[in-house]
XYZ file of C-alpha atoms in Angstrom:
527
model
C 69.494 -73.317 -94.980
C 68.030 -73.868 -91.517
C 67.193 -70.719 -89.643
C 66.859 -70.962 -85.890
C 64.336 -68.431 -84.182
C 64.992 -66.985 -80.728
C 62.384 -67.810 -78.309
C 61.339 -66.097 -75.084
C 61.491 -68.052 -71.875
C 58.871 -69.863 -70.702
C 57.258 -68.046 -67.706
C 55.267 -70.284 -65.354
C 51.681 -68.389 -64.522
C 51.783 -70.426 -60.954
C 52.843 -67.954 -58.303
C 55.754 -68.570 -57.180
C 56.576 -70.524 -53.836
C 55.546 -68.336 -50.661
C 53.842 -65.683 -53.089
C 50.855 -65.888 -50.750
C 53.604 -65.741 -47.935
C 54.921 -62.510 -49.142
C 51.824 -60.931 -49.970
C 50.184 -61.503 -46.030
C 53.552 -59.853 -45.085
C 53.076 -57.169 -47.313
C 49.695 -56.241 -45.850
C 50.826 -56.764 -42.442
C 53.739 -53.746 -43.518
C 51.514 -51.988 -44.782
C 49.223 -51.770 -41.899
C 51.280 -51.309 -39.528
C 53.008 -48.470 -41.241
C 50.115 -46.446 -41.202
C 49.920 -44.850 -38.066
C 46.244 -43.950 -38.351
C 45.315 -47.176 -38.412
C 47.930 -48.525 -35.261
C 46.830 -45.519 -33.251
C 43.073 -46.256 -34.031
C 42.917 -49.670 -33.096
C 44.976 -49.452 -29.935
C 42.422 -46.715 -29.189
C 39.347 -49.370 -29.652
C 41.180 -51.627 -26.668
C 41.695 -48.907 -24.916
C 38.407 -47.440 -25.173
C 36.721 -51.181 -24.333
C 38.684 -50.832 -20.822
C 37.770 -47.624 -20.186
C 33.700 -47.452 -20.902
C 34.080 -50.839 -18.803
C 35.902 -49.784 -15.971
C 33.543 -46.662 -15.842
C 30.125 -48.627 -15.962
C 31.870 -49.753 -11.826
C 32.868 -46.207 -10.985
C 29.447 -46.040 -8.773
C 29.265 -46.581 -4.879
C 26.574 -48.636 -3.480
C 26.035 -47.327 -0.087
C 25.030 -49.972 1.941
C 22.572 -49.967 4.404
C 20.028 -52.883 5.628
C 18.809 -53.952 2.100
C 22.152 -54.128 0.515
C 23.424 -56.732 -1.994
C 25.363 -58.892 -0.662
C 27.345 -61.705 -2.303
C 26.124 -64.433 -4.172
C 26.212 -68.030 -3.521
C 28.291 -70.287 -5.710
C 26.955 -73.486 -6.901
C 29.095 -76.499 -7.863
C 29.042 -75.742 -11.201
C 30.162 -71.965 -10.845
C 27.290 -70.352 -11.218
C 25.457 -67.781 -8.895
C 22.394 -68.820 -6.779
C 19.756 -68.470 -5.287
C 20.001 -71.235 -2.048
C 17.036 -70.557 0.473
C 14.435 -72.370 2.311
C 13.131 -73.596 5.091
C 14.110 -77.200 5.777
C 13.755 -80.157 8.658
C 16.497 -81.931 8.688
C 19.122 -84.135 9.941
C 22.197 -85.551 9.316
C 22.277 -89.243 8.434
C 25.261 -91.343 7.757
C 25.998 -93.672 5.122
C 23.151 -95.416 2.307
C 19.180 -95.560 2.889
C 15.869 -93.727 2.316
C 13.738 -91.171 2.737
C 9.838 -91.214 2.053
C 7.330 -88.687 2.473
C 3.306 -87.910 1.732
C 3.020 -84.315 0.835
C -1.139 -83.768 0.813
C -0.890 -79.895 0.261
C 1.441 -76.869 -1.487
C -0.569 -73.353 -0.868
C 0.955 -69.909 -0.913
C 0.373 -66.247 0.192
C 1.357 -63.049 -1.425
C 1.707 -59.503 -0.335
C -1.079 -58.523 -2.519
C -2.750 -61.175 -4.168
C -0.630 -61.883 -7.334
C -1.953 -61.933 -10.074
C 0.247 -64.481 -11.491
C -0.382 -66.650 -8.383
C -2.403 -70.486 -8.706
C -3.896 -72.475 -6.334
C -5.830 -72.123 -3.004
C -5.927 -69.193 -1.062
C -3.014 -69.041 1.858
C -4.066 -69.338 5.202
C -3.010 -66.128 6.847
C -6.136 -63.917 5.018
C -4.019 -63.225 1.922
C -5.355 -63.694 -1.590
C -3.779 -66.758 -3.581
C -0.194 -66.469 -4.948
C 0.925 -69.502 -4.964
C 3.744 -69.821 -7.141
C 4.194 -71.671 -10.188
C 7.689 -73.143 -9.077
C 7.039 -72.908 -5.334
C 8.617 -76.194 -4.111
C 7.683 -78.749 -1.834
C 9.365 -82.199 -0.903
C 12.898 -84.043 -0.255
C 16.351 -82.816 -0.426
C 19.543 -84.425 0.000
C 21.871 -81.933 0.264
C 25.392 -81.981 1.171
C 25.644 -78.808 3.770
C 23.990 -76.323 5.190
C 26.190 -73.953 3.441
C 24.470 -72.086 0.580
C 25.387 -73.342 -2.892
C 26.491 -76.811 -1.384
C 25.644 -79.717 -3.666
C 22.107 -81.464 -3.440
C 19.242 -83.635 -5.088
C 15.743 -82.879 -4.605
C 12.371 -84.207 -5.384
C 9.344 -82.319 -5.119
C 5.713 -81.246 -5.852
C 5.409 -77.476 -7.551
C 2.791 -74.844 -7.821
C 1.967 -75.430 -11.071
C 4.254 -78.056 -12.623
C 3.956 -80.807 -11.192
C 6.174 -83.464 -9.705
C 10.219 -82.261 -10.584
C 13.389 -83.640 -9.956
C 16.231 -80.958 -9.575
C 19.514 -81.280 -8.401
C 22.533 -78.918 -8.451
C 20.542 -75.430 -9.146
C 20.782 -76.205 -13.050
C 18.919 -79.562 -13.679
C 15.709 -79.811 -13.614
C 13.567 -83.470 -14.531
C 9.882 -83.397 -15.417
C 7.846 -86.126 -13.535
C 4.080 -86.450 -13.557
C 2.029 -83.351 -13.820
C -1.227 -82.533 -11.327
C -1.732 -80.717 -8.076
C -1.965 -82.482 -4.885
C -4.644 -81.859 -2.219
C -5.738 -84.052 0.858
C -8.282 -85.893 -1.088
C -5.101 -86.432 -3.748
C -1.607 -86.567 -1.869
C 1.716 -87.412 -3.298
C 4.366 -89.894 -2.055
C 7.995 -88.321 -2.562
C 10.949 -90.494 -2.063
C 14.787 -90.225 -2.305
C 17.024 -92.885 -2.708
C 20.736 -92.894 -1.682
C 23.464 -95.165 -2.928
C 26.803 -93.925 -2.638
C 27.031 -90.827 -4.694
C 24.015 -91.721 -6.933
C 20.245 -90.440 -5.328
C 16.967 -91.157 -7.503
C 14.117 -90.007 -6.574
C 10.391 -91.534 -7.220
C 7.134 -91.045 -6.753
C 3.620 -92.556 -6.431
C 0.207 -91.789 -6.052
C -1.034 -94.280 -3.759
C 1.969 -96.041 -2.032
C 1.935 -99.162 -3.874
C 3.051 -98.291 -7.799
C 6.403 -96.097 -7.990
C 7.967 -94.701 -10.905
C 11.205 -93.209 -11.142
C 11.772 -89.551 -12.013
C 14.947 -89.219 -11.880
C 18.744 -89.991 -11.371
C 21.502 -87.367 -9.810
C 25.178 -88.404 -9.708
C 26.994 -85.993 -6.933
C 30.417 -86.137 -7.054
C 31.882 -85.913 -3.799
C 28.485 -86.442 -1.826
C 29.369 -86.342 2.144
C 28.959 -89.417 3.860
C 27.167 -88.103 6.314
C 24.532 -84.793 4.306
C 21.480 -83.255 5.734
C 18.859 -85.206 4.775
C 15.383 -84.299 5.112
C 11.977 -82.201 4.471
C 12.041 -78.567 2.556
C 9.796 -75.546 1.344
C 10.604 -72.870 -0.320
C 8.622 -70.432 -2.729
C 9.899 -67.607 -5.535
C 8.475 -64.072 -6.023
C 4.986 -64.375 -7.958
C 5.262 -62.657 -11.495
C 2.566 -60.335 -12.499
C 2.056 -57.803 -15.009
C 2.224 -54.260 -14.550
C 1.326 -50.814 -16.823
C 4.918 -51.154 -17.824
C 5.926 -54.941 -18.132
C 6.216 -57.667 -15.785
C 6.756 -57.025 -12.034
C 7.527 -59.613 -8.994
C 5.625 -59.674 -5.956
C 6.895 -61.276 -2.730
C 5.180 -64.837 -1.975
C 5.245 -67.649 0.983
C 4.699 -71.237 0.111
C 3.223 -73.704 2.927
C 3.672 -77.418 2.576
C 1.987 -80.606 4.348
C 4.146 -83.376 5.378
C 1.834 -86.396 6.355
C 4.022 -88.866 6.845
C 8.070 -89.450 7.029
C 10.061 -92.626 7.267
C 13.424 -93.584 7.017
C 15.209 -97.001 5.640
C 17.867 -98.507 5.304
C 21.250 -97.234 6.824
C 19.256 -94.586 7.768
C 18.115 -95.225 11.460
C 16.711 -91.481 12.219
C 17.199 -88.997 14.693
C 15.897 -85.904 16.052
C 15.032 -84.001 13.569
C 16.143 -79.947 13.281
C 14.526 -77.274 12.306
C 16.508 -74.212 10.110
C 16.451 -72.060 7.510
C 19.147 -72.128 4.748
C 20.090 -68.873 3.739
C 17.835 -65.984 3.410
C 15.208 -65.261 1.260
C 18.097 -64.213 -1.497
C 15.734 -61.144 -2.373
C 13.619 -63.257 -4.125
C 10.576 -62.435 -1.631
C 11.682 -59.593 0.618
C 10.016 -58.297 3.818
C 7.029 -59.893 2.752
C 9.018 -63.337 4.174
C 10.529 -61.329 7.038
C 6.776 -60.031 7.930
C 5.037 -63.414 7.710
C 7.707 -65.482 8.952
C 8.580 -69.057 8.052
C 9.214 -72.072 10.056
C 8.218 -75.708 10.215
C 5.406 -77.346 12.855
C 5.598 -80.815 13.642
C 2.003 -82.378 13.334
C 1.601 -85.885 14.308
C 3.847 -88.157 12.477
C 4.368 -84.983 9.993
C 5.331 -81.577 9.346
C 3.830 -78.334 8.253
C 6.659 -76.223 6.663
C 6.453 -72.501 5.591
C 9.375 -70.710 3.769
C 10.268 -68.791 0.662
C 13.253 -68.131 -1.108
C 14.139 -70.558 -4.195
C 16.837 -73.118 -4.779
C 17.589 -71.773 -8.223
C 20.183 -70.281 -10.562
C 20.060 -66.533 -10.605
C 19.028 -65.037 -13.908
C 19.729 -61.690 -14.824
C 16.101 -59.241 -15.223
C 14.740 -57.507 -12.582
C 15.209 -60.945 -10.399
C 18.843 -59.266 -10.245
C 18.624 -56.127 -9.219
C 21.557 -54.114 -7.863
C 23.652 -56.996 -8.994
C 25.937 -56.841 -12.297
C 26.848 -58.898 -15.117
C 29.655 -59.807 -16.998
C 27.837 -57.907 -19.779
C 27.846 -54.640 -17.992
C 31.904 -54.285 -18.234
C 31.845 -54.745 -22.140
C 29.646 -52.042 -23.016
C 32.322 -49.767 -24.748
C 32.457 -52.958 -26.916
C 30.321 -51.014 -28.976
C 32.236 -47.819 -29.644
C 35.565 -50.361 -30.281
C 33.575 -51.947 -32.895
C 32.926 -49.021 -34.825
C 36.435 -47.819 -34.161
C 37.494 -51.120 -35.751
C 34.996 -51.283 -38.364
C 36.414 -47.671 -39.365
C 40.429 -49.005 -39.787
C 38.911 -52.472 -41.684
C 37.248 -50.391 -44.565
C 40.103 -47.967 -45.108
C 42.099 -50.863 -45.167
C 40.965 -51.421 -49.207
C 38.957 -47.758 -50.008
C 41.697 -46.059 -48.743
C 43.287 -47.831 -51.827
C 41.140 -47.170 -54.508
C 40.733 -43.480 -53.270
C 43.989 -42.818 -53.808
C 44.631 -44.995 -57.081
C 46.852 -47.620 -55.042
C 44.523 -50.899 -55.598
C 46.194 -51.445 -59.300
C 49.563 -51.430 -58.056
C 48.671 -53.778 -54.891
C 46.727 -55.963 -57.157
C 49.647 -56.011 -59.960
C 51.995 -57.123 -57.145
C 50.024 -59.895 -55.789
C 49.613 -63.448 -56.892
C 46.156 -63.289 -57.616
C 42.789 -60.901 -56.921
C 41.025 -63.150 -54.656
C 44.019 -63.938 -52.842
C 44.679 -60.187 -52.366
C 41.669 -60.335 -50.777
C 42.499 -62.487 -47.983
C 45.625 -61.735 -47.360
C 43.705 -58.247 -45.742
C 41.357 -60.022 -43.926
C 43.073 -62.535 -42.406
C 45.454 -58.925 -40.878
C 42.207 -56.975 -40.015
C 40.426 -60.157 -38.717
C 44.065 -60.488 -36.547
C 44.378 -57.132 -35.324
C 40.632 -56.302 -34.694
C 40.618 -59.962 -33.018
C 43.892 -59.364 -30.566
C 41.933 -55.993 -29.754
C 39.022 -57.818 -28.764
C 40.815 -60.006 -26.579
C 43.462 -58.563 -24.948
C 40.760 -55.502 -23.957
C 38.049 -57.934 -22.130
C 40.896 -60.238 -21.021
C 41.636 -56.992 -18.648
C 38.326 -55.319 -18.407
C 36.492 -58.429 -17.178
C 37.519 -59.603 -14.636
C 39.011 -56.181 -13.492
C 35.592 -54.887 -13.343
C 34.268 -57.802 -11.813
C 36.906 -57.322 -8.980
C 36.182 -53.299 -8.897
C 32.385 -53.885 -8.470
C 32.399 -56.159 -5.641
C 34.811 -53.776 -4.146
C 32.449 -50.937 -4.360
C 29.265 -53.314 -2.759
C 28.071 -54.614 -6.420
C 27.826 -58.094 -6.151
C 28.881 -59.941 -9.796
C 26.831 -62.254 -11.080
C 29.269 -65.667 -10.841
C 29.149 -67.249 -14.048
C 30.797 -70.960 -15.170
C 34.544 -70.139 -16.328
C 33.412 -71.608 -19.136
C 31.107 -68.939 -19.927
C 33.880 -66.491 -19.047
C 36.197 -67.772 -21.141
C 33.631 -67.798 -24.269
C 32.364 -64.287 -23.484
C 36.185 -63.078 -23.354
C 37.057 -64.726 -26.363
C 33.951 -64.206 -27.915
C 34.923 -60.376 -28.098
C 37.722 -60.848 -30.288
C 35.410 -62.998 -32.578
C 32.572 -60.539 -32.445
C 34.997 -57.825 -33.191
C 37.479 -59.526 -35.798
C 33.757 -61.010 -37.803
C 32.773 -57.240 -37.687
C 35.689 -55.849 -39.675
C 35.706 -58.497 -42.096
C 32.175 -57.794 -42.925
C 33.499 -54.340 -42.463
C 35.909 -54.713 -44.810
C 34.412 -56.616 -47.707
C 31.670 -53.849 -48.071
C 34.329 -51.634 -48.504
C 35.515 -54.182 -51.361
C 31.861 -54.149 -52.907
C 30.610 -50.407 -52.004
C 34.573 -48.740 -52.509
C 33.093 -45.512 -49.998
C 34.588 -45.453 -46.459
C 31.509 -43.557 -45.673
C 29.131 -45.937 -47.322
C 30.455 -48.715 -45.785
C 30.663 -48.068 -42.389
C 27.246 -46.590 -42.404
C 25.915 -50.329 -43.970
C 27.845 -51.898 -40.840
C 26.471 -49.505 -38.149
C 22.767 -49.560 -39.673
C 23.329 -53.720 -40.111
C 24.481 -54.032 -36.281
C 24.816 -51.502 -34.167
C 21.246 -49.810 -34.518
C 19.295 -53.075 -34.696
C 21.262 -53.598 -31.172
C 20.165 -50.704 -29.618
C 16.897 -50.845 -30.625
C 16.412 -54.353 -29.536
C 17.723 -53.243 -26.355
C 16.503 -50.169 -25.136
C 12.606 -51.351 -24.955
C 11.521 -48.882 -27.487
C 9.681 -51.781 -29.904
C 7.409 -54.912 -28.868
C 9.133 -57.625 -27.516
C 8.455 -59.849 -30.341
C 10.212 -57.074 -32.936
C 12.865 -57.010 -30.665
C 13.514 -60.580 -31.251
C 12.868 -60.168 -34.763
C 15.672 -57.966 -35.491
C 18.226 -60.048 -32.964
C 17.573 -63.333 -34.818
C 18.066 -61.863 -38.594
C 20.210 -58.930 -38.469
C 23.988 -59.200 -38.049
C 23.239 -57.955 -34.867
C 22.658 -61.281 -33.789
C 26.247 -61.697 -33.215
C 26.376 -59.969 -29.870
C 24.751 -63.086 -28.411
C 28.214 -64.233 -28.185
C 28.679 -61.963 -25.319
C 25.959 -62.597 -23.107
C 26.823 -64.295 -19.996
C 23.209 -64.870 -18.307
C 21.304 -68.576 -19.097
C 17.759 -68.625 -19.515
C 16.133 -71.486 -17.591
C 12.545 -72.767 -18.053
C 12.805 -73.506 -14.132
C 12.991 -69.860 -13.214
C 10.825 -67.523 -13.400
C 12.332 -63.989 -15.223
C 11.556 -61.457 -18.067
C 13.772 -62.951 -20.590
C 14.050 -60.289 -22.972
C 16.041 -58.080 -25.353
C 15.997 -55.148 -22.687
C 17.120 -57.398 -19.777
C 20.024 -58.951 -21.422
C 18.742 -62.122 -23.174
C 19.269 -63.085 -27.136
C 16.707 -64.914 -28.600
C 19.400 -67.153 -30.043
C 22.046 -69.090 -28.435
C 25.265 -67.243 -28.056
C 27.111 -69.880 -31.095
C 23.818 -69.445 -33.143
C 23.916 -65.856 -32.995
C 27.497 -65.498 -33.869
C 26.734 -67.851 -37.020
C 24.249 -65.656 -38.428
C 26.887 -62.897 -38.779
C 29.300 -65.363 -39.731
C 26.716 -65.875 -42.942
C 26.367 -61.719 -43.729
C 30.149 -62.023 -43.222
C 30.580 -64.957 -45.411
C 27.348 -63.214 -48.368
C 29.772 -60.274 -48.148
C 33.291 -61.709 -48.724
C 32.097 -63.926 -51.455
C 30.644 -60.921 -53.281
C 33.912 -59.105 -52.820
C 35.735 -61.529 -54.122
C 33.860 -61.643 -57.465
C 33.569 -58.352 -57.963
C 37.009 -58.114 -57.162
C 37.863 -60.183 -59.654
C 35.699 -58.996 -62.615
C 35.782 -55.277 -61.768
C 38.642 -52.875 -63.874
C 40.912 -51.829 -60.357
């Protein structure tokens, strides 16, 4: 007698198609049925706008040392254009040579931070570093206009610059009568190298420019211009106002280049880079013989942010309630999961879904979402509304690339949606609201403001922004650092000591430390 036994179904222990699906839809439901959480993270964008918008609330008052606007270079960027240059237009292909046998300087006070010879007006040396002497090519006479230079330097040496942000190293060494330096600039079309030489006879190239767009006919000729002098100062580093004074020996032209009169101008103004120290002094260009003798100051430079830009904003200065939207954020992200285990709901959510780790996910990819469309809709508005609002009420705005714009704008959302992730996992690991939030705060808030506010040395300061989560608000600074200009390039001015994508992977790595130990202990803990 055969007996046949009843068997249960077979029950697959694969989740079942668009489980994962279901489950992100399930979060999404449940987040945005909990009106604490809606209300608080609308509040975050709101409160983003509204610390923004106040930071431009102020009126400058302008009178005869106002901020004006900023030039525009080619590339976007604001800068400094000024200095005095003899010039002419000339039409077509050719070159220009020169012997430059001296670069001295004069400061208001000596400056400290000055090199060189003493200037030859009774003041004490200041020389600058990056004062600039030599051979421009530059498209107008309209500040920010496109150019190629090539030059002796205070302190640097022969350089080859063109277009405010690049900057070619050529042979070091001072010159002097006993040891002049032949400059020259070579046109063809829209390339221009420049060379140089020690004696006349052996040249060596520095360096290549490709203009875009290069008139046929630029202004084409000699140029000297000199930065503030840095010195330090019982609290920091301070910026006295400086004069540069360059010796033109000889000038020729070849080529297409026939020559004509030559013109004497200054571009721009000293683009408070030397103030009425310039105004006092004067600046101007003697002809000499077959030469010049040129005296100017200003700088053909990218502005920086530091005290170089005073009375001028950033893009920086209209995300500063970025800070209390984070912790607004970081607030919804961990009651996202301890709300659940305070109230005995994580068995039930993790019963329902198709696995633990998966659970997981599913609520950060919706408080990574939300906290990210927070971000970015607030400094979509904020920035450049603010920008707009400050110029209105006399602040100029630093003029960054769009590029840079478009990264610091979306680089809010990332900053913000990476912050309740962390946010969130830590909830995962620590299951305490309190505990959590505090660990996020402490981890990147506080290292922030410290860094920031100038209360620790410099180098501590740059400790804590290269190894803290903190790091990751390098994503939002707007400002360039450039070895060409002179600045205090610190915390408490505005610069990271990390790139603004290096930064924002070191708290992508806490973030990525924390979710993987969620996830495991997610896994092996009882719910």
């Amino acid at each position: 007698m055969t007996t046949t036994l009843d068997r249960a179904p077979h029950r697959s222990t694969r989740p079942a198609r668009g489980g994962f699906g279901r489950l992100l839809h399930a979060e999404w439901t449940k987040f945005r049925t909990v009106r604490a959480w809606v209300l608080t993270t609308t509040g975050s964008a709101l409160v983003i706008c509204l610390v923004g918008l106040l930071a431009t609330a102020a009126v400058h008052e302008r009178g005869g040392d106002a901020p004006g606007a900023l030039p525009v270079g080619p590339g976007g960027e604001a800068v400094n254009d000024s200095f005095t240059f003899v010039h002419q237009p000339l039409t077509g292909d050719g070159t220009l040579t020169v012997s430059v046998s001296s670069l001295t300087g004069e400061g208001e006070d000596g400056g400290g931070g000055g090199v060189g010879p003493k200037g030859g007006k009774g003041g004490k040396s200041a020389l600058a570093p990056w004062a600039k002497a030599g051979i421009i090519v530059k498209d107008s006479l309209e500040q920010g206009s496109s150019y190629a230079s090539v030059m002796v330097t205070g302190a640097h040496g022969v350089r080859m610059q063109y277009d405010f942000t690049h900057d070619t190293a050529g042979p070091p060494g001072e010159v002097s009568p006993e040891s002049p330096r032949l400059l020259r600039l070579k046109r063809s079309g829209d390339v221009i190298t420049g060379y140089q030489s020690p004696d006349g006879d052996h040249w060596t190239e520095v360096g290549t420019a490709r203009l875009p767009g290069l008139s046929r006919t630029p202004q084409v000729g000699l140029f000297v211009t000199s930065p503030s002098v840095a010195e330090p100062t019982g609290t920091g580093t301070g910026f006295s106002p400086a004069v540069a004074t360059g010796t033109f020996d000889t000038v020729s032209l070849k080529g297409g280049w026939s020559g004509g009169p030559w013109l004497t101008g200054q571009v721009g103004r000293d683009a408070g880079t030397s103030g009425s120290y310039t105004r006092s002094t004067g600046s101007g260009a003697v002809a000499s013989g077959g030469g010049f003798t040129l005296t100017g100051a200003g700088d053909i430079a990218p502005v920086v942010g530091g005290p170089a830009a005073s009375g001028v904003r950033t893009v920086e200065n209209f995300l500063v309630g970025a800070f209390a939207g984070l912790i607004m954020l970081v607030v919804v992200a961990t009651s996202c999961i301890t709300a659940e285990y305070r109230r005995g709901l994580i068995a039930v959510t993790l019963a329902a879904g198709p696995g633990r780790s998966r659970v997981l996910v599913a609520k950060v990819l919706v408080t990574g979402s939300v906290a990210f469309a927070a971000g970015l809709a607030s400094a979509a508005v904020v920035v450049p509304f603010g920008g707009s609002r400050s110029a209105a009420n006399g602040f100029p705005v630093l003029t960054v690339p769009t590029a840079t714009e478009l990264r610091v704008v979306v680089g809010t959302g990332l900053l913000l949606a990476t912050a309740s992730v962390l946010a969130l996992a830590l909830g995962t690991v620590l299951r305490r609201s309190a505990v959590a939030i505090t660990a996020v705060v402490a981890g990147m808030v506080l290292p922030y403001l410290l860094a920031t506010a100038a209360v620790l040395p410099e180098g501590a300061s740059d400790w804590l922004l290269k190894v803290t989560p903190a790091a990751g608000f390098a994503l939002l600074q707007s400002v360039e650092r450039y070895d060409q200009v002179v600045s205090v390039y610190s915390p408490a001015t505005g610069y990271h000591p990390l790139a603004p994508w290096e930064g924002f992977a070191v708290l992508c790595a806490y973030t990525a430390l924390a979710f993987g130990a969620a996830a495991v202990l997610l896994r092996r803990r009882d719910a």
